[in-house]
XYZ file of C-alpha atoms in Angstrom:
186
model
C 263.014 157.298 124.126
C 260.138 156.112 125.977
C 256.780 155.816 124.197
C 253.501 155.789 125.926
C 251.158 153.296 124.274
C 247.459 153.417 124.957
C 245.091 150.716 123.818
C 241.424 151.180 124.349
C 238.704 148.575 124.116
C 235.155 149.863 123.852
C 232.334 148.355 125.788
C 230.017 146.132 123.837
C 226.454 145.572 124.897
C 224.499 142.547 123.775
C 220.779 143.316 123.416
C 218.278 140.553 122.640
C 214.573 141.305 122.259
C 211.452 139.225 121.962
C 208.327 140.809 120.575
C 205.179 140.951 122.602
C 202.735 138.209 121.625
C 198.984 138.137 122.203
C 196.908 135.103 121.342
C 193.133 135.442 121.439
C 190.693 132.556 121.275
C 186.940 133.027 121.449
C 183.890 130.838 121.817
C 180.716 132.097 120.227
C 177.726 133.002 122.371
C 174.723 130.710 122.014
C 171.035 131.519 122.286
C 168.717 128.535 122.535
C 164.999 129.301 122.161
C 162.212 126.824 122.838
C 158.675 127.938 122.031
C 155.348 126.413 122.880
C 152.438 127.686 120.767
C 149.272 129.078 122.280
C 146.307 126.712 122.181
C 142.615 127.581 122.136
C 140.154 124.786 122.798
C 136.649 125.625 121.618
C 133.659 123.450 122.369
C 130.100 124.120 121.301
C 127.454 122.640 123.614
C 124.265 121.645 121.850
C 121.320 123.996 122.143
C 117.868 122.826 123.227
C 114.991 122.801 120.737
C 111.513 122.521 122.198
C 108.541 122.100 119.852
C 105.043 122.226 121.337
C 102.732 120.580 118.816
C 99.612 120.943 120.991
C 98.196 124.053 119.213
C 98.675 122.423 115.787
C 97.119 119.081 116.774
C 94.219 120.910 118.435
C 93.527 122.891 115.265
C 93.109 119.668 113.209
C 90.986 117.968 115.874
C 93.549 115.823 117.666
C 93.344 117.041 121.238
C 94.723 116.185 124.631
C 92.312 114.460 127.014
C 91.705 117.640 129.021
C 91.039 119.700 125.868
C 88.826 116.948 124.466
C 86.760 116.891 127.702
C 86.400 120.700 127.649
C 85.368 120.713 123.971
C 82.853 117.850 124.539
C 81.317 119.729 127.483
C 81.011 122.887 125.344
C 79.535 120.880 122.449
C 77.038 119.197 124.838
C 75.967 122.588 126.228
C 75.566 123.995 122.707
C 73.625 120.906 121.534
C 71.298 121.115 124.565
C 70.603 124.797 123.815
C 69.927 124.023 120.117
C 67.634 121.104 121.071
C 65.678 123.297 123.488
C 65.326 125.908 120.751
C 64.190 123.269 118.196
C 61.622 121.761 120.591
C 60.291 125.247 121.400
C 60.067 126.007 117.667
C 58.245 122.679 117.024
C 55.820 123.506 119.862
C 55.167 126.930 118.400
C 54.618 125.321 114.985
C 52.080 122.842 116.382
C 50.351 125.597 118.317
C 49.889 127.721 115.205
C 46.472 126.422 114.141
C 45.824 129.457 111.993
C 48.487 128.394 109.512
C 46.327 125.475 108.324
C 49.337 123.274 108.005
C 49.516 119.718 109.229
C 52.418 120.398 111.581
C 53.154 116.739 112.470
C 53.451 115.660 108.825
C 55.600 118.665 107.977
C 57.924 118.005 110.943
C 58.247 114.339 109.970
C 59.086 115.324 106.407
C 61.629 117.884 107.613
C 63.356 115.291 109.808
C 64.054 113.027 106.833
C 65.945 115.707 104.976
C 69.703 115.572 105.459
C 71.341 118.949 105.949
C 73.733 120.004 103.228
C 77.279 119.448 104.464
C 79.121 122.635 105.154
C 82.707 123.192 104.086
C 84.623 125.276 106.566
C 88.038 126.674 105.951
C 89.913 126.316 109.207
C 93.082 128.028 110.313
C 95.850 125.638 111.327
C 97.842 126.919 114.270
C 101.591 126.600 113.883
C 103.521 124.698 116.532
C 105.211 126.723 119.255
C 108.970 126.497 118.673
C 111.441 127.564 121.326
C 115.204 127.241 120.878
C 117.677 127.833 123.699
C 121.146 128.520 122.317
C 124.232 127.696 124.334
C 127.265 129.944 123.900
C 130.554 128.368 122.805
C 133.083 127.595 125.515
C 136.600 128.953 124.978
C 139.524 127.522 126.916
C 142.699 129.366 125.899
C 146.132 128.437 127.196
C 148.881 130.962 126.498
C 152.022 130.092 124.602
C 155.443 130.338 126.148
C 158.949 131.214 125.063
C 161.842 129.712 127.001
C 165.354 130.755 126.225
C 168.811 129.908 127.503
C 171.675 132.247 126.802
C 175.276 131.012 127.061
C 177.749 133.845 126.990
C 180.694 133.730 124.657
C 184.201 133.762 126.140
C 187.401 135.481 125.138
C 190.608 133.753 126.237
C 193.675 135.906 126.064
C 197.238 134.627 126.331
C 199.608 137.602 126.513
C 203.365 137.349 126.492
C 204.973 140.724 127.179
C 207.905 141.957 125.152
C 211.324 141.106 126.563
C 214.504 143.046 126.348
C 217.651 141.383 127.679
C 220.713 143.535 127.958
C 224.048 141.957 128.818
C 227.610 143.118 128.599
C 229.326 141.315 125.785
C 232.589 143.165 126.374
C 233.631 145.545 129.075
C 235.494 148.689 128.237
C 239.137 148.808 129.121
C 242.060 151.103 128.707
C 245.597 149.691 128.666
C 248.596 151.865 128.944
C 252.186 150.760 128.696
C 255.454 152.261 128.046
C 257.912 151.014 125.518
C 261.426 151.983 125.017
C 262.170 153.079 121.565
C 265.771 153.975 121.974
C 268.098 152.838 119.333
C 271.765 152.443 119.943
C 273.612 154.096 117.278
C 276.847 152.758 118.408
C 277.348 149.808 116.619
């Protein structure tokens, strides 16, 4: 008898995979700041002080040449007027015969008498003071801020996943016939 033999070999697939890989490397960002402070320069010019002592010195009798000349002229005028008045009074005294006074002797006696000194309280004038103030001088210079920014970086190295498929064994079907007859005649 004939026997049909069938042998089957299944296909085999070889699959190799590699995982995806991502490598990240970063550099940090940097901010560099340089500042310069504000500066204010202040200077104070000196003021001017003017003191006029002329009224004070005049009030105590120390005068400028022009004032002294004016005062001497006024004193001379006043003395001349007083002298004229005294001479007129002496003339009237000598002319008064009815008074029965020896006018010449009386006038001579009066001229020997010293007048009593007179104390006069005088006002002293203060000096004239004038001050001119100068305002302060401001010279400001503004501050500054300088900065430099360096961006950070991100470096990415990406390896995609890999899938390799290969046939390790192909499928096959084998068929053959065998004879299974047995001879019984022996």
